[in-house]
Short mmCIF file of C-alpha atoms and ligand atoms in Angstrom, two decimals:
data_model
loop_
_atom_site.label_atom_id
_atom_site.label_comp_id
_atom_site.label_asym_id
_atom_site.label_seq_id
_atom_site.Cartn_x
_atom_site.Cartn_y
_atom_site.Cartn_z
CA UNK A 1 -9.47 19.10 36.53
CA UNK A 2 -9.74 17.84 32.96
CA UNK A 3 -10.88 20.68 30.23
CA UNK A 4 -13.20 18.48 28.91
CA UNK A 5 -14.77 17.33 31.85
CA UNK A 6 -18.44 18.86 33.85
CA UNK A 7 -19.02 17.14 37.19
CA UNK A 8 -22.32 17.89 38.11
CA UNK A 9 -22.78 20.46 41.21
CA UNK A 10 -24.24 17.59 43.54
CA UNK A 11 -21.46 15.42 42.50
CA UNK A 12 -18.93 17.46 43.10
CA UNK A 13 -19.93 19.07 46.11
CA UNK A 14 -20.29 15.59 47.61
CA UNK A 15 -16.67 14.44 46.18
CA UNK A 16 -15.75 17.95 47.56
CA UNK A 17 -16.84 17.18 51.05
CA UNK A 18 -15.54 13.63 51.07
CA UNK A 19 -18.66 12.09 50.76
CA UNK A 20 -20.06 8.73 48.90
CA UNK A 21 -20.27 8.73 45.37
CA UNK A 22 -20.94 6.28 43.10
CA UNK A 23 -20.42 5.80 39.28
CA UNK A 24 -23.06 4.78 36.46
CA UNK A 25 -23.05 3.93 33.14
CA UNK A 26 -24.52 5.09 30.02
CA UNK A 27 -24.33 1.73 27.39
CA UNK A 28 -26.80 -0.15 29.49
CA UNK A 29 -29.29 3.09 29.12
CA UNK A 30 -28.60 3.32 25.08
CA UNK A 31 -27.33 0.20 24.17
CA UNK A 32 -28.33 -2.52 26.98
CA UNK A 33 -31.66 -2.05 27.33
CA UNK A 34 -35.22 -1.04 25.13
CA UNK A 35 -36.99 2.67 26.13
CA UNK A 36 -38.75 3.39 28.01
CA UNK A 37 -37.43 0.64 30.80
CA UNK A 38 -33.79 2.48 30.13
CA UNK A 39 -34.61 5.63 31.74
CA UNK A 40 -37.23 4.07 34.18
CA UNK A 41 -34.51 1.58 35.07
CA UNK A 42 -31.53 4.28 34.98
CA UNK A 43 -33.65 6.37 37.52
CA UNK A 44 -34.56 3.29 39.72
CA UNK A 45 -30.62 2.71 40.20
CA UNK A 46 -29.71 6.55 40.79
CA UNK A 47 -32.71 6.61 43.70
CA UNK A 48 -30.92 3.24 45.16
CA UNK A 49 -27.80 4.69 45.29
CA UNK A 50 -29.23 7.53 46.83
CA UNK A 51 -31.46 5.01 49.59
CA UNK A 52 -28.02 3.44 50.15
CA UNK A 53 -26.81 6.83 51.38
CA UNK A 54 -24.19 7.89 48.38
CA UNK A 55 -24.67 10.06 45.66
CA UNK A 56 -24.76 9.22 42.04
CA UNK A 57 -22.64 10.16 39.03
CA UNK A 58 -24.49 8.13 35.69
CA UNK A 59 -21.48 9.24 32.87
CA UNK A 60 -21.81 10.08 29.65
CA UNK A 61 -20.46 11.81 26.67
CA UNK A 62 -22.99 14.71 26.05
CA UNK A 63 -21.91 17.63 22.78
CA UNK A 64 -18.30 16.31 23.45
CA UNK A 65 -18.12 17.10 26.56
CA UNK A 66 -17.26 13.98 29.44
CA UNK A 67 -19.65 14.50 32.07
CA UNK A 68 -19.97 12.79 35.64
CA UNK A 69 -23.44 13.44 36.89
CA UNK A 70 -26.95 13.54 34.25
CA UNK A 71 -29.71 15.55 34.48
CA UNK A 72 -33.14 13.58 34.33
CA UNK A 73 -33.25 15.41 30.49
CA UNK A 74 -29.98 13.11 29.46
CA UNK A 75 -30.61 10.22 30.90
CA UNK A 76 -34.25 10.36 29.20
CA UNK A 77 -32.65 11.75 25.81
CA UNK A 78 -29.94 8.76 26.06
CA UNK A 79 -32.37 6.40 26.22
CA UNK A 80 -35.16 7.76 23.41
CA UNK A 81 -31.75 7.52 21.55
CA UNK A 82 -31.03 4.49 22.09
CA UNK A 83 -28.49 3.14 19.43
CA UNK A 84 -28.04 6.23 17.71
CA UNK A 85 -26.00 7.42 20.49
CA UNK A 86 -22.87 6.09 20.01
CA UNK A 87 -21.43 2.89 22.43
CA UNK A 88 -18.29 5.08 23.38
CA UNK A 89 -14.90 2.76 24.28
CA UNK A 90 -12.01 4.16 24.97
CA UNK A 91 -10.90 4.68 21.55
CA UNK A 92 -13.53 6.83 20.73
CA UNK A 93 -13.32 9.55 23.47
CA UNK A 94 -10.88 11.86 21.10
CA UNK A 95 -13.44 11.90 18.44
CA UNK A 96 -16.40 12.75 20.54
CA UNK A 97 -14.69 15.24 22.60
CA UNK A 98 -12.87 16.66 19.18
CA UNK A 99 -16.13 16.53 17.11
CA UNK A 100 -18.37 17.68 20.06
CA UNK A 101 -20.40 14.82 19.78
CA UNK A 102 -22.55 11.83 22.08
CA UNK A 103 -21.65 8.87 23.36
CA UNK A 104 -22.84 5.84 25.79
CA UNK A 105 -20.25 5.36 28.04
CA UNK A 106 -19.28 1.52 28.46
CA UNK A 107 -17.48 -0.05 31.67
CA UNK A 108 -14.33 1.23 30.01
CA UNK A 109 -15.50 4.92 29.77
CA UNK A 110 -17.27 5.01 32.41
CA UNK A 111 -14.26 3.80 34.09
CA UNK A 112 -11.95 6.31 32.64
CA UNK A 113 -14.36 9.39 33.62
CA UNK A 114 -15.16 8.21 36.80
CA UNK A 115 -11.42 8.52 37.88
CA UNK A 116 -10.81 11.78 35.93
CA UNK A 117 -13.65 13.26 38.06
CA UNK A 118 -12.41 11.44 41.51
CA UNK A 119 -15.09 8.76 41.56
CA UNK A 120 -13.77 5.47 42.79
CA UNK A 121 -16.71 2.69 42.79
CA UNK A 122 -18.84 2.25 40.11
CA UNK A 123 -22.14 0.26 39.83
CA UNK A 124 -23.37 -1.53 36.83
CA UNK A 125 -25.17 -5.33 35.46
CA UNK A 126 -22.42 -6.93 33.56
CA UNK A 127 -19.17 -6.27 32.03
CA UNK A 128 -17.61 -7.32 28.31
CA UNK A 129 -14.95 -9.70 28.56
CA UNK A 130 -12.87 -12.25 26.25
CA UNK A 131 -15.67 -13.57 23.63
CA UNK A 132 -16.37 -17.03 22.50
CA UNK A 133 -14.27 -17.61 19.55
CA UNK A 134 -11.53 -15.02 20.69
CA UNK A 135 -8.92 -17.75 19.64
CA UNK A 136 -9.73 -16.93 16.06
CA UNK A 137 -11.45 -13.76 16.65
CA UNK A 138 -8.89 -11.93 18.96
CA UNK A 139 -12.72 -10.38 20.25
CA UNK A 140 -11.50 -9.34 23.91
CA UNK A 141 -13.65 -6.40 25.14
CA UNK A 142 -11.37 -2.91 26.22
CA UNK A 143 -13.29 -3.45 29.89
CA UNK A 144 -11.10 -5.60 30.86
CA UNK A 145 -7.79 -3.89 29.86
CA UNK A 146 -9.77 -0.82 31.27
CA UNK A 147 -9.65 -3.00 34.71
CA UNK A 148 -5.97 -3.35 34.38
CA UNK A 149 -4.94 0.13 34.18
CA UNK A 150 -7.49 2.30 36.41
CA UNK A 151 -7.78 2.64 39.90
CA UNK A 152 -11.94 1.99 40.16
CA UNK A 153 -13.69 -0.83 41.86
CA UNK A 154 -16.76 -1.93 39.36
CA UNK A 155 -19.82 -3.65 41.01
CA UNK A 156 -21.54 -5.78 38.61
CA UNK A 157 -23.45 -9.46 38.34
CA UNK A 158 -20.42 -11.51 36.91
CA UNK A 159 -20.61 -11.59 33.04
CA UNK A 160 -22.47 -13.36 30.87
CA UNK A 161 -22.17 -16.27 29.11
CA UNK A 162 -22.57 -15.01 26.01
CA UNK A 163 -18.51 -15.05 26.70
CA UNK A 164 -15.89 -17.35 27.23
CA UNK A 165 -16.41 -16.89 31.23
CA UNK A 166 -13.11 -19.42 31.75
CA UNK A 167 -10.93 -16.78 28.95
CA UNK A 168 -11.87 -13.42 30.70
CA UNK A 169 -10.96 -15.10 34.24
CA UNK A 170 -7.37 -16.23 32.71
CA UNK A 171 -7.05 -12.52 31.28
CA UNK A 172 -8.03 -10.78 34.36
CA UNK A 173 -5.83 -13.14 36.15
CA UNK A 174 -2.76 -12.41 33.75
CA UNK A 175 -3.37 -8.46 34.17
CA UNK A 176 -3.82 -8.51 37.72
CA UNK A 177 -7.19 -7.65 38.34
CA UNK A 178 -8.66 -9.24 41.28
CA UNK A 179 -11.92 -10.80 40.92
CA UNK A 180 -13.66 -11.10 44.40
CA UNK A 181 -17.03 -12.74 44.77
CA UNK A 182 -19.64 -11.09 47.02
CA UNK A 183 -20.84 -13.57 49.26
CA UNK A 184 -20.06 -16.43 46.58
CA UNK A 185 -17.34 -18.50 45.64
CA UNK A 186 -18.30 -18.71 42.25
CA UNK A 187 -18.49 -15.99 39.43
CA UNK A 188 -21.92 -15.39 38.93
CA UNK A 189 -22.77 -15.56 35.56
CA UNK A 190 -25.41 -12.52 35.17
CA UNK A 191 -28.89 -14.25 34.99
CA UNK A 192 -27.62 -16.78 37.34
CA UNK A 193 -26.00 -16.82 40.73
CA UNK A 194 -23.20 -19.39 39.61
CA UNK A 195 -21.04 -20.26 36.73
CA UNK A 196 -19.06 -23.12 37.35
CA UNK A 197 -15.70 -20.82 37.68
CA UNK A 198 -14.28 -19.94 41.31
CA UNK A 199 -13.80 -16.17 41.98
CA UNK A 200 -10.22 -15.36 43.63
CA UNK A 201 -11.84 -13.85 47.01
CA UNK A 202 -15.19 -14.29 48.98
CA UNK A 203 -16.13 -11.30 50.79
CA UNK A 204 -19.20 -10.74 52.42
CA UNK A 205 -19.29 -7.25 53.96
CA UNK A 206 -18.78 -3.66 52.17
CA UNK A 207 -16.71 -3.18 54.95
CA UNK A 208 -14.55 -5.97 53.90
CA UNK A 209 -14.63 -4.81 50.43
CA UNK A 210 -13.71 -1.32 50.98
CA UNK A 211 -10.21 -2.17 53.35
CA UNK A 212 -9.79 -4.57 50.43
CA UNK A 213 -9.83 -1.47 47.70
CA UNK A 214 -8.06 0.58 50.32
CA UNK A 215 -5.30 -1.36 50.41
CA UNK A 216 -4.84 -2.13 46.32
CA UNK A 217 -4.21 1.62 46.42
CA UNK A 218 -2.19 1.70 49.25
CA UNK A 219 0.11 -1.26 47.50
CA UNK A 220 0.49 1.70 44.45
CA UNK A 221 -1.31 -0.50 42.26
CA UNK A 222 -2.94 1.76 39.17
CA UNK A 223 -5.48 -0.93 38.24
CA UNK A 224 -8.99 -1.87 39.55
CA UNK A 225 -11.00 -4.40 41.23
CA UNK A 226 -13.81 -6.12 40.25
CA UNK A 227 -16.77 -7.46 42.41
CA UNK A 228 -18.93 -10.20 41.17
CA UNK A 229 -22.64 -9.82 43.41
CA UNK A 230 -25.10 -12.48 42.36
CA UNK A 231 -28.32 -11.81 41.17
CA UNK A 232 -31.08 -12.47 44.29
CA UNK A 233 -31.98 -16.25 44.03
CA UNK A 234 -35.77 -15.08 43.29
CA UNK A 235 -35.13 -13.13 39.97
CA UNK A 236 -32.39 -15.16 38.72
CA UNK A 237 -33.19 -16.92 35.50
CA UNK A 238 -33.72 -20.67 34.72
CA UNK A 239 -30.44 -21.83 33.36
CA UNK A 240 -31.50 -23.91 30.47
CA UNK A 241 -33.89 -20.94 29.36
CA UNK A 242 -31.05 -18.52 28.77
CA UNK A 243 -28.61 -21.06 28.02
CA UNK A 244 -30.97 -21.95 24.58
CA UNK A 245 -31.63 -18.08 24.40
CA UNK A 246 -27.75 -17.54 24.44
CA UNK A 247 -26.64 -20.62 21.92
CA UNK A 248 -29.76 -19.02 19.49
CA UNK A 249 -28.48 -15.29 19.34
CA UNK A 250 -24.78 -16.83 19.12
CA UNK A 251 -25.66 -18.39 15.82
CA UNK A 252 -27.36 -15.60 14.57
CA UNK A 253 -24.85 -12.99 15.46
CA UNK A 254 -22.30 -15.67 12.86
CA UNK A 255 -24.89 -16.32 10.58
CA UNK A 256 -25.35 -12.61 10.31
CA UNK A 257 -21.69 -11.56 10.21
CA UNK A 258 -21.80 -9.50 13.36
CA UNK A 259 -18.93 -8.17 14.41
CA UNK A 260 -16.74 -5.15 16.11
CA UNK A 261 -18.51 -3.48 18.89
CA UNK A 262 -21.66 -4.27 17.27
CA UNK A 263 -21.52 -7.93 18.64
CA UNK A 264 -22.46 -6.80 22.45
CA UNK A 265 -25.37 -4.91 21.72
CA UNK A 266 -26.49 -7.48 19.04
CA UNK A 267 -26.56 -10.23 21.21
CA UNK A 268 -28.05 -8.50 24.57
CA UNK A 269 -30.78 -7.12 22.35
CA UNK A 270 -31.62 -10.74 20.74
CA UNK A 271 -30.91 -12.57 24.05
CA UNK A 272 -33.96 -9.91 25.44
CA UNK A 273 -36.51 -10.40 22.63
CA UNK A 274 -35.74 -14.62 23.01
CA UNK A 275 -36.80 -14.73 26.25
CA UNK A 276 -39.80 -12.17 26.02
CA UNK A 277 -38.51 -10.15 28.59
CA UNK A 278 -38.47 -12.38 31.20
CA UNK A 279 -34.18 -11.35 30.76
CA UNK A 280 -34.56 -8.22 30.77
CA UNK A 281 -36.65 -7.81 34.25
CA UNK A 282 -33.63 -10.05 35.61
CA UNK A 283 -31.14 -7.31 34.47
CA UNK A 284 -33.26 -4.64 36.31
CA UNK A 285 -33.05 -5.98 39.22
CA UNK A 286 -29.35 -7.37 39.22
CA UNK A 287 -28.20 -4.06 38.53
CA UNK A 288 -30.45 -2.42 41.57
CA UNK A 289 -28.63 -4.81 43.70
CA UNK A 290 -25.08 -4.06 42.85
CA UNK A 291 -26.09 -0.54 43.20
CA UNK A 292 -26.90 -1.30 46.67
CA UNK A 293 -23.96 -2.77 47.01
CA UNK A 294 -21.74 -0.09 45.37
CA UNK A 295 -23.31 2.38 47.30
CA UNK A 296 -22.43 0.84 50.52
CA UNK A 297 -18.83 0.53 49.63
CA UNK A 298 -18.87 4.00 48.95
CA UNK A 299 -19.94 4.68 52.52
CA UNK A 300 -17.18 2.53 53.99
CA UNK A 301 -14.74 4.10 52.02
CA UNK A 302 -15.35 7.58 53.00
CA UNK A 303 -14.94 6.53 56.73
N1 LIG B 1 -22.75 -6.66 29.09
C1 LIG B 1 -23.98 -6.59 29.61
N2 LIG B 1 -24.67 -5.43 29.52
C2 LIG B 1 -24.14 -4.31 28.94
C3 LIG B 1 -22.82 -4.39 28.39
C4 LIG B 1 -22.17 -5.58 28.49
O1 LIG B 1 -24.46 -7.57 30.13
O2 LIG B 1 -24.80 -3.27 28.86
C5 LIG B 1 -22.20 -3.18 27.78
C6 LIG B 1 -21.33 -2.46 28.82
O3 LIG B 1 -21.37 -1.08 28.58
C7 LIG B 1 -19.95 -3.01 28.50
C8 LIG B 1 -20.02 -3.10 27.01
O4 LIG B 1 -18.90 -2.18 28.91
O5 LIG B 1 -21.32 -3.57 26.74
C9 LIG B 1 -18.97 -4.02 26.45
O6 LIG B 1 -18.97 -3.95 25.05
P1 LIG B 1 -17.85 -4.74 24.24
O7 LIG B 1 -18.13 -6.19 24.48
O8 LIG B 1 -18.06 -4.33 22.82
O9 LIG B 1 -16.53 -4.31 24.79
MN1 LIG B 2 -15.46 -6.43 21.13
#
């Protein structure tokens, strides 16, 4: 096992035992979302992995040291934190772990942890991709490189369209990544169930998704899959609402000169406050549903 890494007891005695055990991140707690509904919300998803019979593993970067597992006092510190925790990528690990400080763990760390400590699904809302402006920009988010080169299946709600949705489907496509819709043909696009692009495979059982997985690792591939699961049709969002939310905290995000891995948390912050929070109860619930659905997996997998 890494030096640098703690699994928690539970966690490991389940990974241990070959038993279901599911993944979580730690930017949605600091960075994604406002306290307290970041811990309330970070708790909600452990107890429905849990209710979905696997155990969970939320990942962070605590006094420099990777852990896979949280005690109820993290997860609560990480989110009274909030953005003074640091949004961790993978270039930042060495620093944290050298300095023996925090970090939120993105898709990308999360990612990286998750397979140091044996964990092979992971559950989250949505994922960074290729931005809008990337031509000039050259803004492409680690996650998806992360995707290319590590073995873990990530859950999520498509990605949202505060990217170029069309870009991070060619990139994905270029690295090999496959991009399977659950239930859907078409990438969901976070707050709503479609986006316009097709997915590359429909799949409509955990069952199905897990002999899928199964067999990317039996083919030697190193990199990992990613499932698209649409938000339920009753808490998705009206499309022109978040459309005109999106387009506003765009042009404030160039007005302002946002940029670096500031942009993210910028515009899921702004996108939250333009919609009074009507956004942000969508994101709860996406993200309880690809828990579910993570979970699941999990279960199938350890058959
Ligand atoms: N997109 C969301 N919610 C999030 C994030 C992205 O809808 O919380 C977070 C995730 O942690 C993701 C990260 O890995 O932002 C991507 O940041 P960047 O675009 O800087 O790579
Ligand atoms: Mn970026």
């Amino acid at each position: 096992m890494n030096k640098y890494l703690d699994i928690a007891p539970e966690v490991k005695e389940a990974l241990a035992q070959g038993k279901p055990v599911v993944a979580l991140e730690s930017t949605i707690i600091s960075h994604g979302m406002p306290y307290p509904k970041n811990v309330e919300t970070a708790l909600l998803v452990e107890q429905t992995i849990r209710e979905n019979g696997a155990v969970p593993a939320t990942i962070a970067v605590i006094g420099g040291r990777l852990k896979a597992g949280l005690s109820r006092e993290e997860i609560e510190y990480l989110g009274k934190s909030g953005r003074d925790v640091a949004k961790a990528s993978r270039r930042d690990l060495p620093a944290l772990v050298a300095r023996g400080a925090d970090g939120a763990t993105t898709v990308t760390t999360t990612m990286i942890i998750a397979h140091m400590a044996g964990i092979n699904v992971f559950a989250t809302g949505g994922i960074g991709g290729v931005h809008r402006g990337a031509e000039t920009t050259m803004d492409i988010s680690a996650d998806l490189e992360e995707l290319a080169q590590t073995p873990v299946m990530v859950v999520c709600a498509g990605a949202k369209s505060i990217l170029d949705l069309g870009l991070t489907l060619e990139y994905l496509e270029t690295h090999g990544v496959p991009v399977i819709g659950y239930g859907t043909e078409e990438l969901p696009a976070f707050y709503t169930r479609s986006s316009g692009f097709g997915v590359d495979y429909r799949v409509d059982s955990p069952e199905e998704l897990a002999a899928m997985f199964r067999a990317q690792r039996e083919l030697g591939y190193k990199g990992g899959m990613l499932v698209t699961n649409p938000i339920p049709e009753e808490y998705a969002m009206d499309k022109a609402v978040i459309d005109a939310a999106i387009e506003q905290a765009l042009k404030e995000s160039v007005e302002q000169g946002i940029h670096g891995k500031e942009t993210t948390p910028f515009l899921l912050a702004r996108v939250v406050e333009l919609t009074g929070g009507d956004s942000l109860e969508s994101n709860i619930r996406l993200v309880l549903n690809n828990a579910a659905v993570a979970a699941r997996t999990a279960c199938e997998l350890c058959k």
